[in-house]
Coordinates of C-alpha atoms and ligand atoms in Angstrom, one line a residue:
M659 CA 0.0 0.0 0.0
N660 CA 1.4 3.4 -1.0
K661 CA 1.4 6.1 1.7
L662 CA 0.7 9.8 1.2
D663 CA 0.9 12.7 3.7
V664 CA -0.8 15.9 2.8
D665 CA -2.2 19.0 4.5
V666 CA -5.6 18.6 2.9
A667 CA -7.4 15.7 1.2
I668 CA -10.5 16.4 -0.9
I669 CA -12.9 13.6 -1.7
G670 CA -14.6 14.2 -5.1
T671 CA -13.7 16.4 -8.1
G672 CA -17.1 17.8 -8.8
T673 CA -17.9 21.5 -8.6
A674 CA -17.5 21.6 -4.8
G675 CA -14.3 19.5 -4.8
M676 CA -12.6 21.5 -7.6
T677 CA -13.5 24.8 -6.0
A678 CA -12.3 23.6 -2.6
Y679 CA -9.0 22.5 -4.2
R680 CA -8.3 25.9 -5.6
A681 CA -9.2 27.6 -2.3
A682 CA -7.0 25.3 -0.2
K683 CA -4.1 25.7 -2.7
A684 CA -4.5 29.5 -2.4
Q685 CA -3.8 29.1 1.3
G686 CA -0.5 27.4 0.5
A687 CA -1.6 23.9 1.6
S688 CA -0.4 20.6 0.0
V689 CA -3.6 19.1 -1.4
V690 CA -4.7 15.8 -3.0
L691 CA -7.9 15.4 -5.0
I692 CA -9.4 11.9 -4.9
E693 CA -11.9 10.8 -7.5
S694 CA -13.6 7.4 -8.0
G695 CA -15.8 8.3 -11.1
P696 CA -15.3 10.0 -14.4
Y697 CA -13.9 13.6 -14.3
G698 CA -16.2 16.3 -15.6
T699 CA -18.7 17.1 -12.7
T700 CA -22.3 16.0 -12.4
C701 CA -23.4 19.5 -13.6
A702 CA -21.7 19.3 -16.9
R703 CA -21.9 15.5 -17.6
V704 CA -25.4 14.5 -16.4
G705 CA -26.9 17.5 -14.6
C706 CA -27.6 21.2 -15.3
M707 CA -26.1 21.4 -18.8
P708 CA -27.4 18.4 -20.7
S709 CA -30.8 18.8 -19.1
K710 CA -31.0 22.4 -20.3
L711 CA -29.9 21.2 -23.8
L712 CA -32.7 18.8 -23.9
I713 CA -35.1 21.5 -22.7
A714 CA -33.9 23.9 -25.3
A715 CA -34.8 21.4 -28.1
A716 CA -38.2 20.8 -26.5
E717 CA -38.8 24.6 -26.3
A718 CA -38.0 24.9 -30.1
A719 CA -40.5 22.1 -30.8
H720 CA -43.1 23.7 -28.5
V721 CA -42.8 27.2 -30.1
M722 CA -43.4 25.7 -33.5
Q723 CA -46.3 23.6 -32.3
S724 CA -48.0 26.4 -30.4
S725 CA -47.7 29.4 -32.8
A726 CA -51.2 29.0 -34.5
P727 CA -53.0 31.4 -32.0
F728 CA -50.7 34.2 -33.3
G729 CA -51.8 33.4 -36.9
V730 CA -48.4 31.8 -37.6
H731 CA -48.6 28.3 -39.0
A732 CA -45.5 26.2 -39.0
G733 CA -46.8 23.2 -40.9
E734 CA -46.1 19.7 -39.7
V735 CA -43.3 19.7 -37.1
R736 CA -40.9 16.8 -37.5
I737 CA -38.7 15.9 -34.5
D738 CA -35.6 14.0 -35.4
G739 CA -34.8 12.2 -32.1
R740 CA -31.4 11.1 -33.1
A741 CA -30.4 14.7 -34.1
V742 CA -31.9 16.0 -30.8
M743 CA -29.8 13.6 -28.8
D744 CA -26.7 14.2 -31.0
R745 CA -26.8 17.9 -30.2
V746 CA -27.4 17.2 -26.5
K747 CA -24.4 14.9 -26.3
R748 CA -22.1 17.0 -28.5
E749 CA -22.7 20.2 -26.6
R750 CA -22.6 18.3 -23.3
D751 CA -19.2 16.8 -24.2
R752 CA -18.0 20.3 -25.0
F753 CA -18.9 21.5 -21.5
V754 CA -17.3 18.4 -20.0
G755 CA -14.2 19.0 -22.0
F756 CA -13.7 22.4 -20.4
V757 CA -14.0 20.9 -16.9
V758 CA -11.6 18.0 -17.8
E759 CA -9.1 20.5 -19.1
G760 CA -9.2 22.2 -15.7
V761 CA -8.5 18.8 -14.0
D762 CA -5.8 18.0 -16.5
A763 CA -4.1 21.3 -15.7
T764 CA -3.7 20.3 -12.0
P765 CA -0.4 18.5 -11.3
D766 CA -0.5 14.7 -11.4
T767 CA 0.9 14.6 -7.9
D768 CA -2.2 16.3 -6.6
K769 CA -4.6 13.6 -8.0
L770 CA -5.5 10.1 -6.9
R771 CA -7.9 7.8 -8.7
G772 CA -10.1 5.5 -6.6
H773 CA -12.9 5.3 -4.0
A774 CA -11.9 7.0 -0.7
R775 CA -13.0 5.7 2.6
F776 CA -12.2 7.0 6.1
T777 CA -10.3 4.4 8.2
G778 CA -9.7 7.0 11.0
P779 CA -10.4 10.7 11.6
R780 CA -7.4 11.7 9.6
T781 CA -6.8 8.6 7.4
L782 CA -8.4 7.6 4.1
V783 CA -7.8 4.4 2.1
V784 CA -8.2 4.9 -1.7
D785 CA -9.3 1.6 -3.2
D786 CA -6.7 -0.8 -1.9
H787 CA -3.7 1.1 -3.3
T788 CA -3.0 4.2 -1.2
E789 CA -3.4 5.3 2.4
V790 CA -3.7 9.0 2.7
C791 CA -2.9 10.7 6.0
A792 CA -4.4 14.3 5.9
G793 CA -4.3 17.1 8.4
R794 CA -7.8 18.2 7.1
I795 CA -10.3 16.5 4.9
V796 CA -13.1 18.0 2.7
I797 CA -16.0 15.6 1.8
A798 CA -17.3 16.7 -1.6
T799 CA -18.8 13.4 -2.7
G800 CA -22.0 14.7 -4.3
S801 CA -25.2 12.8 -4.6
T802 CA -26.8 9.9 -6.6
P803 CA -30.4 9.3 -7.7
T804 CA -32.5 7.6 -5.1
R805 CA -33.4 4.1 -6.3
L806 CA -36.8 2.7 -5.5
P807 CA -36.7 -0.8 -4.0
Q808 CA -39.8 -1.8 -6.1
L809 CA -37.8 -1.1 -9.2
E810 CA -34.5 -2.8 -8.3
N811 CA -33.2 -5.6 -10.6
V812 CA -36.0 -5.2 -13.1
G813 CA -33.9 -4.7 -16.2
P814 CA -32.4 -2.2 -18.6
G815 CA -35.7 -0.3 -18.9
I816 CA -35.3 1.2 -15.5
V817 CA -33.2 4.3 -15.8
T818 CA -32.1 7.4 -13.9
S819 CA -31.3 10.9 -15.2
D820 CA -27.7 9.8 -15.4
D821 CA -28.7 7.4 -18.3
V822 CA -30.9 9.8 -20.3
F823 CA -28.1 11.9 -21.5
Y824 CA -26.4 8.9 -23.1
W825 CA -29.5 7.9 -25.2
D826 CA -28.8 7.8 -28.9
E827 CA -32.4 8.7 -29.8
L828 CA -35.6 9.7 -28.1
P829 CA -37.6 6.8 -26.8
R830 CA -41.2 6.0 -27.7
S831 CA -42.5 6.3 -24.1
V832 CA -41.3 7.1 -20.6
A833 CA -42.9 6.9 -17.2
V834 CA -41.2 9.5 -15.0
I835 CA -41.4 8.7 -11.3
G836 CA -41.3 11.9 -9.3
T837 CA -42.5 15.5 -9.7
G838 CA -39.4 17.1 -8.2
V839 CA -37.3 19.5 -10.3
I840 CA -35.5 16.8 -12.3
G841 CA -38.6 14.7 -13.0
L842 CA -40.6 17.8 -14.2
E843 CA -37.8 19.2 -16.3
L844 CA -37.1 16.0 -18.1
G845 CA -40.8 14.9 -18.2
Q846 CA -41.9 18.1 -19.8
A847 CA -39.0 18.2 -22.2
L848 CA -39.6 14.5 -23.4
S849 CA -43.3 15.2 -23.7
R850 CA -42.7 18.3 -25.8
L851 CA -40.4 16.2 -28.0
G852 CA -43.2 13.8 -28.8
V853 CA -42.4 11.1 -26.3
R854 CA -45.5 9.6 -24.7
T855 CA -44.8 10.6 -21.1
R856 CA -46.6 10.1 -17.9
L857 CA -45.4 11.6 -14.6
I858 CA -46.2 9.7 -11.4
A859 CA -45.9 11.2 -8.0
R860 CA -46.5 9.6 -4.6
G861 CA -47.8 12.8 -3.1
G862 CA -48.9 16.2 -4.4
S863 CA -45.7 18.1 -4.3
I864 CA -44.3 20.0 -7.3
A865 CA -40.7 20.9 -7.7
Q866 CA -39.4 23.0 -4.7
I867 CA -42.8 24.8 -4.1
T868 CA -43.9 25.0 -0.5
D869 CA -46.6 27.7 -0.7
P870 CA -50.0 26.0 -1.0
E871 CA -51.5 28.7 -3.3
V872 CA -48.5 28.6 -5.7
L873 CA -48.7 24.8 -5.5
R874 CA -52.4 24.8 -6.5
A875 CA -51.6 27.2 -9.4
A876 CA -48.7 25.0 -10.5
S877 CA -50.7 21.9 -10.4
R878 CA -53.4 23.5 -12.6
V879 CA -51.0 25.0 -15.1
L880 CA -48.8 21.8 -15.5
N881 CA -51.8 19.5 -15.7
E882 CA -53.1 21.5 -18.7
E883 CA -50.1 20.2 -20.6
L884 CA -48.7 17.2 -18.9
D885 CA -50.1 13.8 -18.0
I886 CA -49.4 13.8 -14.2
Q887 CA -50.8 11.2 -11.8
F888 CA -50.5 12.5 -8.3
Q889 CA -51.1 10.4 -5.1
T890 CA -49.9 7.3 -6.9
E891 CA -47.6 4.6 -5.6
V892 CA -45.3 2.5 -7.7
V893 CA -46.1 -1.2 -6.9
G894 CA -43.6 -2.9 -9.1
A895 CA -42.4 -3.5 -12.7
V896 CA -41.5 -6.3 -15.0
Q897 CA -39.1 -6.0 -18.0
D898 CA -40.8 -7.5 -21.1
G899 CA -38.6 -7.4 -24.2
D900 CA -37.8 -3.7 -24.8
E901 CA -40.6 -2.5 -22.6
V902 CA -41.3 -2.3 -18.9
A903 CA -44.8 -3.2 -17.6
L904 CA -45.2 -0.7 -14.7
T905 CA -47.8 -1.3 -12.0
V906 CA -49.0 1.6 -9.9
R907 CA -51.7 2.1 -7.2
D908 CA -53.8 5.3 -7.2
A909 CA -55.2 7.2 -4.3
L910 CA -58.3 5.0 -4.3
G911 CA -56.2 1.8 -4.0
K912 CA -56.9 0.8 -7.6
E913 CA -54.0 -0.9 -9.3
S914 CA -53.2 -0.6 -13.1
T915 CA -50.4 -1.7 -15.3
E916 CA -49.1 0.1 -18.4
R917 CA -46.1 -0.5 -20.6
F918 CA -43.4 2.1 -21.3
Q919 CA -40.1 1.8 -23.1
F920 CA -38.4 3.3 -20.0
V921 CA -39.2 4.1 -16.4
L922 CA -37.2 7.1 -15.3
M923 CA -36.5 7.2 -11.5
A924 CA -36.5 10.8 -10.5
A925 CA -37.6 10.5 -6.9
G926 CA -34.9 12.6 -5.4
R927 CA -31.2 12.3 -4.8
R928 CA -29.2 10.9 -1.9
P929 CA -26.0 12.5 -0.6
N930 CA -23.0 10.2 -1.0
V931 CA -22.1 9.8 2.6
H932 CA -23.1 6.2 3.2
D933 CA -20.1 4.2 2.1
I934 CA -17.2 6.4 3.0
G935 CA -16.5 5.1 6.5
L936 CA -17.9 8.1 8.4
E937 CA -18.3 5.8 11.4
H938 CA -14.5 6.0 11.8
T939 CA -14.4 9.8 12.1
G940 CA -16.1 10.2 15.4
L941 CA -18.3 12.8 13.9
E942 CA -21.9 13.3 15.1
R943 CA -24.3 12.5 12.3
G944 CA -28.0 13.2 11.7
P945 CA -30.6 10.6 10.9
D946 CA -29.8 11.1 7.2
G947 CA -26.2 10.1 7.9
I948 CA -24.8 13.6 7.2
P949 CA -22.4 14.9 9.8
H950 CA -23.6 17.9 11.7
F951 CA -21.9 21.0 10.1
D952 CA -21.9 24.7 10.2
T953 CA -23.5 26.2 7.1
R954 CA -21.3 29.3 7.3
T955 CA -17.9 27.5 7.6
M956 CA -18.8 24.0 6.3
Q957 CA -16.9 22.6 9.4
C958 CA -18.2 19.3 10.8
G959 CA -18.6 20.0 14.6
N960 CA -15.2 21.4 15.8
S961 CA -13.3 18.9 13.7
H962 CA -10.7 19.2 10.9
I963 CA -13.3 17.7 8.5
F964 CA -15.5 19.9 6.2
I965 CA -18.4 19.0 4.0
A966 CA -19.4 20.7 0.8
G967 CA -21.9 20.5 -2.1
D968 CA -24.6 18.0 -2.6
A969 CA -22.9 15.8 0.0
N970 CA -24.2 18.0 2.8
N971 CA -27.7 18.4 1.2
E972 CA -28.1 21.9 2.5
R973 CA -29.0 23.4 -1.0
P974 CA -28.1 20.8 -3.6
L975 CA -27.6 23.2 -6.4
L976 CA -24.6 24.2 -8.6
H977 CA -23.9 27.7 -7.3
D978 CA -24.2 26.5 -3.7
A979 CA -21.8 23.6 -4.4
A980 CA -19.3 26.2 -5.6
D981 CA -19.8 28.5 -2.6
H982 CA -19.6 25.5 -0.2
G983 CA -16.5 24.3 -1.9
K984 CA -14.8 27.7 -1.7
I985 CA -15.6 28.1 2.0
A986 CA -14.6 24.5 2.9
G987 CA -11.4 24.6 0.9
D988 CA -10.4 28.0 2.3
N989 CA -11.1 26.9 5.9
A990 CA -9.3 23.5 5.4
G991 CA -6.3 25.5 4.0
R992 CA -6.3 28.0 6.9
Y993 CA -7.3 25.5 9.7
P994 CA -7.5 26.0 12.7
D995 CA -8.3 29.6 11.8
V996 CA -11.8 28.8 10.6
R997 CA -13.9 31.7 9.3
P998 CA -17.5 32.1 8.0
G999 CA -17.6 32.5 4.2
L1000 CA -20.0 34.3 1.9
R1001 CA -23.4 32.8 1.8
R1002 CA -25.9 34.2 -0.7
A1003 CA -29.6 34.5 -0.6
A1004 CA -31.2 31.2 -1.6
I1005 CA -32.5 30.9 -5.1
S1006 CA -33.8 27.8 -6.9
V1007 CA -35.2 27.5 -10.4
A1008 CA -37.0 24.6 -12.2
F1009 CA -36.6 25.2 -15.9
T1010 CA -40.1 24.0 -16.7
E1011 CA -42.4 26.2 -18.7
P1012 CA -43.7 28.2 -17.1
N1013 CA -40.6 28.3 -14.8
I1014 CA -40.9 27.5 -11.2
A1015 CA -38.8 29.6 -8.8
T1016 CA -38.3 30.2 -5.1
L1017 CA -35.9 32.6 -3.4
G1018 CA -35.1 33.9 0.0
A1019 CA -37.1 32.4 2.8
N1020 CA -39.8 30.0 1.5
Y1021 CA -43.3 29.8 2.8
R1022 CA -42.8 26.7 4.8
S1023 CA -39.8 28.1 6.7
L1024 CA -41.7 31.3 7.4
C1025 CA -44.6 29.3 8.8
A1026 CA -42.3 27.1 10.9
G1027 CA -42.2 29.5 13.8
G1028 CA -45.9 29.0 14.6
K1029 CA -47.7 32.4 14.5
R1030 CA -46.9 34.0 11.2
K1031 CA -45.0 37.3 11.4
F1032 CA -45.1 37.9 7.7
A1033 CA -47.6 39.3 5.2
I1034 CA -48.1 38.1 1.7
G1035 CA -48.6 39.9 -1.6
M1036 CA -49.6 38.1 -4.8
V1037 CA -50.2 38.5 -8.5
S1038 CA -51.7 36.1 -11.0
F1039 CA -50.1 36.2 -14.4
A1040 CA -53.5 35.4 -16.1
N1041 CA -54.1 39.1 -16.9
Q1042 CA -50.6 40.4 -16.7
G1043 CA -50.1 42.6 -19.8
R1044 CA -46.8 41.4 -21.3
S1045 CA -47.4 37.8 -20.3
R1046 CA -50.7 38.0 -22.2
V1047 CA -49.1 39.6 -25.2
M1048 CA -46.7 36.6 -25.4
L1049 CA -49.5 34.1 -24.7
Q1050 CA -47.6 33.0 -21.6
N1051 CA -50.2 34.4 -19.1
K1052 CA -50.2 31.5 -16.7
G1053 CA -49.1 31.1 -13.1
M1054 CA -48.8 33.0 -9.9
L1055 CA -46.3 34.9 -7.8
R1056 CA -46.5 35.3 -4.0
V1057 CA -44.1 37.6 -2.2
Y1058 CA -43.4 37.7 1.6
G1059 CA -42.5 40.6 3.8
E1060 CA -41.9 41.1 7.5
Y1061 CA -44.3 43.0 9.7
G1062 CA -42.7 46.0 11.5
T1063 CA -39.5 46.2 9.5
R1064 CA -41.3 45.8 6.2
Q1065 CA -38.3 43.9 5.0
F1066 CA -38.7 41.7 1.9
L1067 CA -38.2 38.1 2.9
G1068 CA -38.7 35.9 -0.2
A1069 CA -41.0 34.6 -2.9
E1070 CA -42.4 31.5 -4.6
M1071 CA -43.8 31.5 -8.1
I1072 CA -44.7 29.7 -11.3
G1073 CA -44.8 32.1 -14.2
P1074 CA -43.3 33.2 -17.5
R1075 CA -39.6 33.8 -17.4
A1076 CA -39.6 33.4 -13.6
E1077 CA -35.8 32.5 -13.8
H1078 CA -35.2 36.3 -14.3
L1079 CA -37.8 37.5 -11.8
A1080 CA -36.2 35.3 -9.2
H1081 CA -32.8 36.8 -9.7
T1082 CA -34.0 40.4 -9.3
L1083 CA -35.9 39.4 -6.2
S1084 CA -33.1 37.4 -4.7
W1085 CA -30.8 40.4 -5.0
A1086 CA -33.4 42.4 -3.0
V1087 CA -33.4 39.7 -0.3
Q1088 CA -29.6 39.7 -0.1
L1089 CA -29.5 43.5 0.1
C1090 CA -32.1 43.3 2.9
M1091 CA -34.3 45.8 1.0
T1092 CA -37.7 46.8 2.3
V1093 CA -40.7 46.4 0.2
D1094 CA -41.0 50.2 -0.1
Q1095 CA -37.4 50.5 -1.3
M1096 CA -38.1 47.8 -3.9
L1097 CA -41.1 49.8 -5.1
E1098 CA -38.9 52.8 -5.6
M1099 CA -36.8 50.9 -8.2
P1100 CA -37.5 51.4 -12.0
F1101 CA -40.0 49.2 -13.8
Y1102 CA -40.1 49.4 -17.6
H1103 CA -43.3 49.0 -19.6
P1104 CA -44.5 46.6 -20.8
V1105 CA -42.6 43.9 -19.0
I1106 CA -43.4 40.9 -16.8
E1107 CA -41.7 42.7 -13.9
E1108 CA -44.7 44.9 -13.8
G1109 CA -46.4 41.8 -12.4
V1110 CA -43.8 41.8 -9.7
R1111 CA -44.6 45.4 -8.9
T1112 CA -48.3 44.5 -8.6
A1113 CA -47.4 41.7 -6.1
L1114 CA -45.1 44.1 -4.1
R1115 CA -47.8 46.8 -4.0
D1116 CA -50.2 44.2 -2.6
L1117 CA -47.6 43.1 -0.1
A1118 CA -47.0 46.7 1.0
S1119 CA -50.7 47.3 1.5
N1120 CA -51.0 44.0 3.5
L1121 CA -48.0 45.0 5.7
T1122 CA -49.8 48.3 6.4
K1123 CA -53.1 46.6 7.3
G1124 CA -51.3 44.8 10.1
E1125 CA -50.5 41.4 11.6
G1126 CA -52.8 38.5 11.1
E1127 CA -54.3 39.7 7.8
T1128 CA -52.6 37.0 5.6
D1129 CA -54.9 35.1 3.4
A1130 CA -53.0 31.8 2.9
A1131 CA -54.3 28.5 4.2
D1132 CA -51.9 26.8 6.5
T1133 CA -51.9 23.6 4.6
E1134 CA -48.7 21.8 3.8
P1135 CA -48.2 20.7 0.2
G1136 CA -46.9 17.3 -0.7
T1137 CA -49.2 15.2 1.4
Ligands
FAD616 C1 -30.5 16.2 -14.0 C2 -29.9 17.3 -13.1 C3 -30.2 18.6 -13.4 C4 -29.7 19.6 -12.6 N1 -29.9 20.9 -12.9 C5 -29.4 21.9 -12.1 C6 -29.7 23.2 -12.5 O1 -30.3 23.5 -13.5 N2 -29.1 24.2 -11.7 C7 -28.4 23.9 -10.6 O2 -28.0 24.8 -9.8 N3 -28.2 22.6 -10.2 C8 -28.7 21.6 -11.0 N4 -28.4 20.3 -10.6 C9 -27.7 20.0 -9.4 C10 -26.2 20.2 -9.6 O3 -25.8 19.4 -10.7 C11 -25.5 19.7 -8.3 O4 -26.0 20.4 -7.2 C12 -24.0 19.9 -8.4 O5 -23.5 19.4 -9.6 C13 -23.3 19.1 -7.2 O6 -21.9 19.3 -7.2 P1 -21.0 18.5 -6.2 O7 -19.6 18.9 -6.4 O8 -21.6 18.5 -4.9 O9 -21.1 16.9 -6.7 P2 -20.6 16.2 -8.0 O10 -20.4 17.1 -9.2 O11 -21.5 15.0 -8.2 O12 -19.2 15.6 -7.6 C14 -19.0 14.6 -6.6 C15 -17.8 13.8 -7.1 O13 -17.4 12.9 -6.0 C16 -17.0 11.7 -6.5 N5 -17.1 10.7 -5.4 C17 -18.2 10.3 -4.7 N6 -17.8 9.5 -3.7 C18 -16.5 9.4 -3.8 C19 -15.5 8.6 -3.0 N7 -15.9 7.9 -1.9 N8 -14.2 8.7 -3.4 C20 -13.8 9.4 -4.5 N9 -14.7 10.1 -5.2 C21 -16.0 10.1 -4.8 C22 -18.0 11.4 -7.6 O14 -17.6 10.5 -8.5 C23 -18.2 12.8 -8.2 O15 -17.3 13.0 -9.3 C24 -28.9 19.3 -11.4 C25 -28.6 17.9 -11.1 C26 -29.1 16.9 -12.0 C27 -28.8 15.5 -11.7

């Protein structure tokens, strides 16, 4: 067994790991990066980028198929599935290439290939070839799709999002299990590309929405276009030739079986903390197996171990993985002088159409304290001028503000171009702006942001009316 002594060992070369590496090196530490899988990051290989490439193709198809109300007739739209997947993979490989170039540029002495496992608080064994003794360790192991036990060992027709971006052509039919962000994005894209698609959800939740009013609006809007079966359990599946016979049970207990070419498991992702020997670290862990850590420093307890990116499951998103990695790497490099790093206002977008977006404090977290100390403003996009001009007048925005201070707290929405609205609003959260200050900002005409202004005016008025005037039902979505 080879032996290696370093200041900092980083497990994983995804976004969090690579950012941690650069930050630890900047502190002058000797660092080793350990990777068991392919280089190139989840985001570039099988995550953010290829999913958006597939969605872009789906949007192109949708625009052509839905132009008739404008008096524009595209004729018969032909979707060449092989060409669609070719572009997805070609562009994906380009993005991956840039990441791999970055890995290649790091010295070979700073890289180890193999699966890392703790054998003690400061020791890792990489496969069976190297023992690494490290002063500090950053866990940046990412996450993997959750696998449903009912769908284990069925056959090649059961796939995850990791497989989709290696398809050579579009399938005939897909059942998507899960209405989280990934399930909805891929389900809608496949459906718009002409794939017979059914989404199946155990409960009633949609993407990251926690506000019951926005949830109702989202359910209505998405059901107009997509075949979604809520409150439905997967019972089991059988591979039959090149199809899967999928059996589900609906809310009334009725079982039905239908055949699909693929069943896509998109029922969430699980942090990769379960087979890395955390039991040898002495760290306290939560019921999910994740060590307790400080979200400002990424430090696990008072230890020399840091955890970043999807592995800590705080906000399993790309920009947060990068922020986590920078903070963890910086602190691992400067340890024991551990410092809080920059944390930004939360923002999360599902690239469905309409987009779904949340930012700042969400409805559920605001309600968690018991008696609500916040007011709500809202706008429906149904009659919003510019949205109607573009025939994208669907959805709802709800904004939250604090009584007394009148500070803007956050928002949830489904609506046209919500990815952009969410950015503007998240900047206001981070700047701790009041609702009145936000209303002093410029609003052009005619733009979708005028809808945001309507919601903020409503919020300002409700804040003035006083505590207890909120109109939302206190029901929890997802049940
Ligand atoms: C389909 C999909 C779409 C997405 N879309 C978006 C989006 O639009 N916007 C957004 O912000 N986020 C999106 N995400 C989430 C985003 O991709 C992740 O949050 C981010 O890539 C996580 O980065 P990471 O560094 O934590 O993990 P990763 O990039 O997964 O890196 C972890 C690395 O650790 C390695 N590893 C694991 N265990 C070990 C071990 N024991 N030893 C050695 N190496 C190990 C793995 O092989 C992997 O290379 C999407 C994700 C998916 C799956």
